[in-house]
Coordinates of C-alpha atoms and ligand atoms in Angstrom, one line a residue:
M1310 CA 63.7 111.8 98.1
K1311 CA 65.9 113.3 100.4
R1312 CA 69.4 111.9 101.5
Q1313 CA 69.0 109.5 104.0
T1314 CA 65.9 108.1 101.8
R1315 CA 68.2 107.5 99.0
I1316 CA 71.4 105.8 100.8
I1317 CA 69.0 103.2 102.9
R1318 CA 66.8 102.4 99.4
T1319 CA 69.7 102.6 96.5
Q1320 CA 69.5 98.8 96.1
T1321 CA 70.6 96.0 94.1
Q1322 CA 67.9 94.9 91.5
K1323 CA 66.4 92.6 93.0
T1324 CA 66.4 88.5 92.4
G1325 CA 63.6 85.7 90.9
F1326 CA 63.4 84.9 95.1
R1327 CA 61.8 88.1 96.2
E1328 CA 64.2 88.9 99.1
H1329 CA 64.2 92.4 101.0
S1330 CA 67.9 92.2 102.2
T1331 CA 70.8 92.7 99.5
P1332 CA 71.7 89.8 98.5
L1333 CA 75.5 88.8 98.7
F1334 CA 76.9 87.4 95.5
L1335 CA 79.7 85.3 96.4
T1336 CA 81.0 85.0 92.7
S1337 CA 83.9 85.3 91.8
S1338 CA 82.9 85.4 88.0
F1339 CA 79.7 85.7 85.9
T1340 CA 78.4 83.4 83.3
F1341 CA 77.7 84.4 79.0
E1342 CA 74.3 83.0 78.1
S1343 CA 75.9 82.6 74.7
A1344 CA 79.7 83.4 72.7
E1345 CA 77.7 86.3 71.4
Q1346 CA 77.4 87.9 74.7
G1347 CA 80.9 86.9 76.1
K1348 CA 81.9 88.7 73.5
A1349 CA 79.8 91.5 73.2
L1350 CA 80.7 91.7 77.2
F1351 CA 84.0 92.6 76.5
D1352 CA 84.5 94.5 73.9
E1353 CA 81.7 97.4 76.3
T1354 CA 79.4 96.7 73.9
E1355 CA 76.8 95.3 76.0
Q1356 CA 77.2 96.3 80.2
G1357 CA 77.1 94.0 82.8
N1358 CA 79.2 91.8 85.4
L1359 CA 82.1 89.3 84.0
Y1360 CA 84.0 89.4 87.0
S1361 CA 84.9 90.4 90.5
R1362 CA 87.9 91.4 89.8
F1363 CA 86.0 94.8 88.4
S1364 CA 83.2 94.2 89.3
N1365 CA 80.1 92.4 90.9
P1366 CA 76.5 93.8 91.5
T1367 CA 77.0 93.2 96.4
V1368 CA 80.2 95.3 96.0
Q1369 CA 78.9 98.1 93.3
E1370 CA 75.4 98.4 95.9
F1371 CA 78.1 99.7 98.3
V1372 CA 79.9 102.1 95.7
D1373 CA 76.3 103.3 94.3
R1374 CA 75.7 104.0 98.0
V1375 CA 78.6 106.4 98.6
C1376 CA 78.4 108.0 95.4
V1377 CA 74.8 109.1 97.0
M1378 CA 76.8 110.0 100.0
E1379 CA 78.9 112.3 98.8
G1380 CA 77.4 113.8 96.3
Y1381 CA 79.5 111.8 93.3
E1382 CA 78.8 109.8 90.2
D1383 CA 81.5 106.7 90.5
G1384 CA 84.2 105.0 92.3
V1385 CA 85.6 102.1 93.3
A1386 CA 86.2 99.9 96.1
T1387 CA 89.2 98.5 96.9
A1388 CA 90.1 95.9 99.8
T1389 CA 91.4 98.5 101.8
G1390 CA 91.2 101.8 102.6
M1391 CA 95.4 102.5 101.6
A1392 CA 94.3 100.7 98.5
A1393 CA 92.1 103.4 97.7
V1394 CA 94.9 106.4 98.6
F1395 CA 97.5 104.0 96.9
A1396 CA 94.2 103.6 93.0
G1397 CA 94.4 107.8 94.6
F1398 CA 98.1 108.6 93.7
A1399 CA 99.0 105.5 90.7
A1400 CA 96.4 106.3 88.6
Y1401 CA 96.8 109.9 88.5
L1402 CA 100.1 110.8 88.3
S1403 CA 103.0 109.5 86.2
S1404 CA 107.3 109.9 86.9
G1405 CA 108.1 113.6 86.6
D1406 CA 104.8 115.1 88.4
H1407 CA 104.7 116.8 91.3
I1408 CA 102.2 116.3 94.5
V1409 CA 101.3 119.1 97.8
S1410 CA 100.1 117.4 100.6
S1411 CA 99.2 118.3 103.7
R1412 CA 102.0 117.1 106.4
A1413 CA 99.4 115.6 108.7
L1414 CA 98.6 112.6 107.1
F1415 CA 97.6 109.0 108.5
G1416 CA 100.8 107.2 108.3
S1417 CA 100.7 104.6 105.8
A1418 CA 99.9 107.7 103.4
H1419 CA 102.9 109.1 104.0
Q1420 CA 104.9 106.7 103.8
I1421 CA 103.8 106.1 99.6
I1422 CA 104.2 109.0 99.2
T1423 CA 107.9 110.0 100.7
Q1424 CA 109.2 105.8 100.1
I1425 CA 107.5 104.5 97.1
L1426 CA 106.6 107.1 94.9
V1427 CA 109.6 109.2 94.8
K1428 CA 111.4 105.8 93.4
W1429 CA 108.9 106.3 90.1
G1430 CA 110.0 110.5 89.8
I1431 CA 107.0 111.8 91.0
T1432 CA 108.2 115.0 94.3
Y1433 CA 106.4 116.0 97.0
T1434 CA 106.2 119.0 99.1
Y1435 CA 104.7 119.0 102.6
V1436 CA 102.6 122.1 103.9
E1437 CA 101.2 122.7 107.4
A1438 CA 97.6 121.5 107.4
S1439 CA 96.7 125.6 108.8
A1440 CA 98.8 126.9 106.7
S1441 CA 98.0 129.9 104.8
K1442 CA 96.8 129.9 101.3
Q1443 CA 99.9 132.0 100.7
E1444 CA 102.2 129.4 101.3
W1445 CA 100.0 126.7 100.2
E1446 CA 100.2 128.1 96.6
A1447 CA 104.0 128.7 97.3
A1448 CA 104.2 125.3 97.3
I1449 CA 102.3 124.7 93.7
R1450 CA 104.9 123.5 90.9
P1451 CA 104.6 124.5 87.3
N1452 CA 104.5 120.1 87.4
T1453 CA 102.3 120.3 90.0
K1454 CA 99.1 117.8 89.7
M1455 CA 97.3 116.9 92.2
I1456 CA 96.3 118.7 96.3
Y1457 CA 96.0 115.8 98.2
L1458 CA 94.9 116.1 102.3
E1459 CA 93.5 114.9 105.2
T1460 CA 91.0 117.2 107.5
P1461 CA 90.3 116.1 110.4
S1462 CA 93.9 114.3 110.5
N1463 CA 95.1 110.9 112.0
P1464 CA 95.6 111.3 114.8
G1465 CA 96.6 115.7 114.9
L1466 CA 93.3 116.8 114.4
E1467 CA 94.2 119.4 112.2
L1468 CA 91.8 120.6 109.9
V1469 CA 92.7 122.3 105.8
D1470 CA 90.4 124.6 105.0
L1471 CA 88.6 122.7 102.4
E1472 CA 87.3 125.7 100.7
M1473 CA 90.9 127.4 100.1
I1474 CA 92.5 124.4 98.7
G1475 CA 89.5 123.8 95.9
S1476 CA 90.2 127.9 94.6
L1477 CA 93.6 127.3 94.8
S1478 CA 93.3 123.6 92.6
K1479 CA 90.2 125.5 90.5
K1480 CA 93.1 128.3 89.8
H1481 CA 95.5 126.4 88.8
G1482 CA 93.9 123.3 87.2
L1483 CA 95.1 120.6 90.0
I1484 CA 93.7 117.3 91.0
F1485 CA 92.3 118.5 94.6
N1486 CA 92.2 114.4 96.8
V1487 CA 90.7 115.0 99.6
D1488 CA 90.8 111.9 102.5
N1489 CA 87.4 112.2 104.4
C1490 CA 87.9 109.5 106.7
F1491 CA 87.6 110.9 109.5
A1492 CA 84.9 113.4 109.7
T1493 CA 83.0 110.4 107.0
P1494 CA 79.9 112.8 104.4
A1495 CA 78.0 112.3 107.8
L1496 CA 79.7 115.6 108.5
Q1497 CA 81.4 116.6 105.9
N1498 CA 81.4 116.2 101.8
P1499 CA 84.4 117.9 99.7
V1500 CA 82.4 117.4 96.6
D1501 CA 81.1 120.7 98.0
Y1502 CA 84.4 122.5 98.2
G1503 CA 85.4 121.5 94.5
A1504 CA 86.9 118.3 95.2
D1505 CA 87.9 115.7 92.4
L1506 CA 88.3 112.7 94.0
V1507 CA 87.8 111.6 97.8
V1508 CA 89.0 108.3 99.5
H1509 CA 87.8 106.5 102.3
S1510 CA 89.0 103.5 104.3
A1511 CA 85.8 101.9 104.8
T1512 CA 87.5 100.2 107.7
K1513 CA 86.5 102.8 110.2
F1514 CA 83.0 104.9 110.8
M1515 CA 81.8 103.4 107.2
E1516 CA 82.3 99.7 109.0
G1517 CA 81.6 100.9 112.2
Q1518 CA 82.4 98.1 114.2
G1519 CA 85.1 96.6 113.9
R1520 CA 85.0 93.3 111.9
V1521 CA 86.1 94.2 107.9
L1522 CA 88.2 96.4 106.0
G1523 CA 87.6 98.1 102.9
G1524 CA 88.5 101.5 100.8
I1525 CA 86.5 103.4 98.5
L1526 CA 87.8 106.3 95.8
V1527 CA 84.7 107.9 94.5
G1528 CA 84.7 111.2 91.6
S1529 CA 82.6 112.0 89.0
R1530 CA 82.2 109.4 85.5
E1531 CA 85.2 111.1 83.7
M1532 CA 87.5 111.3 87.3
I1533 CA 86.8 107.6 88.2
K1534 CA 88.1 106.2 84.5
P1535 CA 91.7 106.4 85.6
A1536 CA 91.0 104.1 88.4
R1537 CA 88.7 101.8 87.2
F1538 CA 91.0 101.3 84.5
F1539 CA 94.3 100.7 87.3
C1540 CA 91.4 99.1 89.9
R1541 CA 90.6 96.2 86.9
Q1542 CA 94.1 95.5 85.9
T1543 CA 96.1 95.8 89.5
G1544 CA 93.4 94.3 91.2
P1545 CA 92.9 95.6 94.5
S1546 CA 89.4 94.5 94.4
M1547 CA 87.2 94.7 97.3
S1548 CA 85.8 91.4 98.3
P1549 CA 81.7 91.0 98.3
F1550 CA 81.6 89.8 101.5
N1551 CA 83.1 92.8 102.7
A1552 CA 81.0 94.7 100.2
W1553 CA 78.1 92.7 101.5
V1554 CA 78.9 94.1 105.1
L1555 CA 79.4 97.3 104.5
T1556 CA 76.0 98.8 102.2
K1557 CA 74.0 97.1 105.5
S1558 CA 76.8 99.4 107.7
L1559 CA 75.6 102.6 105.9
E1560 CA 72.1 102.8 105.9
T1561 CA 73.2 103.7 110.2
L1562 CA 76.3 106.0 109.5
D1563 CA 74.3 108.9 109.9
L1564 CA 72.6 107.7 112.7
R1565 CA 75.5 106.6 115.0
M1566 CA 77.9 109.8 113.4
E1567 CA 75.6 112.0 116.2
R1568 CA 75.6 110.0 118.6
H1569 CA 79.5 109.5 117.8
C1570 CA 79.7 113.1 118.1
R1571 CA 77.6 114.2 121.0
N1572 CA 79.7 110.9 123.0
A1573 CA 83.4 112.7 121.9
L1574 CA 82.0 116.3 122.8
K1575 CA 81.3 115.5 125.9
L1576 CA 83.7 112.8 126.9
A1577 CA 86.2 115.8 125.5
Q1578 CA 84.7 118.6 127.7
A1579 CA 85.2 116.3 130.7
L1580 CA 88.5 115.8 130.6
E1581 CA 89.2 119.2 129.7
A1582 CA 87.9 120.2 132.9
N1583 CA 89.8 117.4 134.3
E1584 CA 92.6 119.4 136.1
L1585 CA 94.8 116.1 136.1
V1586 CA 94.9 116.0 131.9
G1587 CA 96.9 118.1 129.8
K1588 CA 95.8 118.8 126.1
V1589 CA 92.6 117.7 124.7
N1590 CA 91.9 117.9 121.2
Y1591 CA 88.8 118.1 119.8
P1592 CA 87.5 120.0 116.6
F1593 CA 84.4 121.1 118.1
L1594 CA 85.7 122.6 121.4
Q1595 CA 86.5 126.3 121.2
S1596 CA 89.7 125.6 122.8
H1597 CA 91.1 123.3 119.3
P1598 CA 92.4 126.3 117.5
Q1599 CA 90.8 125.8 114.0
Y1600 CA 87.9 125.6 115.6
E1601 CA 85.9 128.0 113.2
L1602 CA 86.8 126.8 110.5
A1603 CA 85.4 123.3 112.1
T1604 CA 82.4 125.0 112.7
S1605 CA 82.7 126.5 109.8
Q1606 CA 83.0 123.1 106.9
M1607 CA 81.8 120.2 109.7
R1608 CA 78.4 119.2 111.0
A1609 CA 79.8 118.0 113.6
G1610 CA 83.2 117.5 115.4
G1611 CA 83.8 113.3 114.4
G1612 CA 83.8 111.2 117.1
I1613 CA 87.7 111.0 117.4
L1614 CA 89.6 113.0 120.1
T1615 CA 92.7 112.5 121.6
V1616 CA 94.4 114.0 125.2
E1617 CA 97.8 114.3 125.9
L1618 CA 98.8 112.6 129.6
D1619 CA 102.6 113.8 130.8
G1620 CA 104.7 111.4 133.5
G1621 CA 105.9 109.1 129.8
F1622 CA 105.9 105.6 129.0
E1623 CA 105.2 104.7 132.4
R1624 CA 102.2 106.6 132.6
I1625 CA 100.6 106.0 129.8
S1626 CA 101.0 102.1 130.9
A1627 CA 99.4 102.6 134.5
F1628 CA 96.7 104.7 132.4
M1629 CA 95.5 102.1 130.3
K1630 CA 96.1 98.9 132.8
A1631 CA 93.7 101.1 134.8
L1632 CA 90.7 101.2 131.8
Q1633 CA 87.5 99.0 133.1
I1634 CA 85.4 99.8 129.2
V1635 CA 87.8 101.0 126.9
S1636 CA 89.9 98.6 124.4
L1637 CA 93.2 99.2 123.1
S1638 CA 93.5 98.9 120.0
S1639 CA 95.0 100.2 116.5
N1640 CA 91.4 100.6 114.9
L1641 CA 89.4 103.4 115.3
G1642 CA 85.6 103.6 114.3
D1643 CA 84.1 101.1 116.4
T1644 CA 80.9 101.1 118.3
R1645 CA 83.7 100.5 121.3
T1646 CA 85.3 103.3 122.3
I1647 CA 89.2 102.4 121.7
I1648 CA 92.3 104.1 122.9
T1649 CA 95.8 104.0 121.3
N1650 CA 99.4 105.3 122.3
P1651 CA 100.4 106.7 118.9
Y1652 CA 103.4 107.6 119.3
T1653 CA 104.0 104.1 120.1
T1654 CA 101.9 102.3 117.8
T1655 CA 100.6 103.6 114.6
H1656 CA 103.0 106.7 114.5
A1657 CA 106.1 104.4 115.5
K1658 CA 107.7 103.9 112.0
L1659 CA 107.5 107.8 112.0
T1660 CA 111.5 109.4 112.8
P1661 CA 111.2 111.7 115.6
E1662 CA 110.8 114.8 113.8
D1663 CA 107.7 113.7 111.9
K1664 CA 106.2 112.9 115.5
R1665 CA 107.1 116.1 117.1
S1666 CA 105.9 118.3 114.1
L1667 CA 102.9 116.3 113.8
G1668 CA 102.1 117.3 117.7
I1669 CA 102.2 112.7 118.4
T1670 CA 104.1 113.3 121.7
E1671 CA 105.3 110.0 123.8
G1672 CA 102.0 110.9 125.7
L1673 CA 99.4 111.6 123.5
I1674 CA 96.5 109.0 123.7
R1675 CA 94.4 109.1 120.3
V1676 CA 90.4 108.4 121.2
S1677 CA 87.7 106.8 119.1
V1678 CA 84.8 107.3 121.0
G1679 CA 82.0 104.5 120.5
L1680 CA 78.0 104.2 121.0
E1681 CA 78.5 103.3 125.2
D1682 CA 76.8 105.6 127.6
V1683 CA 79.1 108.5 127.8
D1684 CA 78.6 108.1 131.4
D1685 CA 80.1 105.1 131.9
L1686 CA 83.0 106.1 129.7
I1687 CA 83.5 110.0 131.7
E1688 CA 83.6 107.2 135.2
D1689 CA 86.7 104.8 132.8
F1690 CA 88.2 107.6 132.0
T1691 CA 88.1 109.6 135.1
N1692 CA 89.2 107.2 137.9
A1693 CA 92.3 105.1 135.2
I1694 CA 93.4 109.2 135.0
E1695 CA 93.2 109.1 138.7
V1696 CA 94.9 105.9 139.7
S1697 CA 97.1 106.3 136.7
A1698 CA 98.4 109.6 138.3
S1699 CA 99.2 108.5 142.1
V1700 CA 100.9 105.0 140.1
T1701 CA 103.5 107.8 138.2
A1702 CA 103.5 109.9 141.0
K1703 CA 105.0 107.9 143.8
Ligands
LIG2062 C1 92.8 104.1 108.8 C2 93.1 104.9 107.6 C3 93.4 104.9 106.3 C4 93.9 103.3 106.2 O1 92.6 102.5 105.7 P1 92.9 101.4 105.4 O2 91.4 100.5 105.8 O3 93.2 100.4 107.3 O4 93.6 100.3 105.0 C5 93.6 105.7 105.9 N1 93.6 107.5 106.1 C6 92.9 107.7 107.0 C7 92.8 108.6 107.4 C8 92.5 106.1 108.0 O5 92.3 106.2 109.3

């Protein structure tokens, strides 16, 4: 069967009720038919569900579907994307290990690396996303254990060459760990470049409608073992309810991403042509500094773009006030278009130098392009850009 058919047809085994849609197994535990079965399940001579901290059929369906989408055998689902990112570090790294990471990271991933892991003697070296192979390789030390990156990055939309990192990881025997949240498995599969682990915030495009949080870490069966142990013992588990929402969302991920990408490209082109707008950043615009790489490793440009408006916070405020349709929120990957000003919200806690090095300027606006009619979006943006320009010009 082809990919889309497998995604849709990967489903929890039917119960005696012959339900068509997947049931929600909202139960904390599972019963043993006998003392012998309880013993067998715990010593793992028999496989089966025990307790929803570490296994649940609804959660498993979500995991199985993401495995189909990302091309891996196994995974662990977590309550949030950050729990999966953290498990991807904590389960594999020990005191004395070193991580080479792209500097262009989601704010909380940056905080984990620079504030939490260092407390346990795990050190790091940041490399610019667009650095050359030589520069990436120069950051690798004898105690380097993992290369971690996000591509495209949030919110700078910087790309890392997956093929290049894959070959470096292989050469140096490193764990290659990719946050694939922005591209989603619909647009890019790090497994094709030798990634050992792929992590997702399922909260974003996977969920797609802004209802629940979730995360997942996938890899080969062998690779996932330490993460399964870590999650089983420490308990960052995904709720079965969230898994039930998320697994249904996955059936339409490819379809939704097609429209997110088409709308985003059209909006990016319209904004780029608007002379009242500063820089527009979108991986599939020819003006993107890594356009060649984007078109070679992504099937489309994704649902996120950024624009810069001059005039400081006053302009941002006037622009946001003038929008009629677009929502103001820090989430992304929703059917509804959302904007945020990373400088004062999602990335506010970064130092001014860190903000600068990631291109997070005061006037930067991150746009998560939704599934509305793109003509309405273009009109809403164009109008708010004009209104806010005249307000700040006074
Ligand atoms: C949102 C996000 C996360 C964190 O996910 P949560 O579900 O909010 O915990 C991690 N990485 C990227 C790229 C994100 O956008």
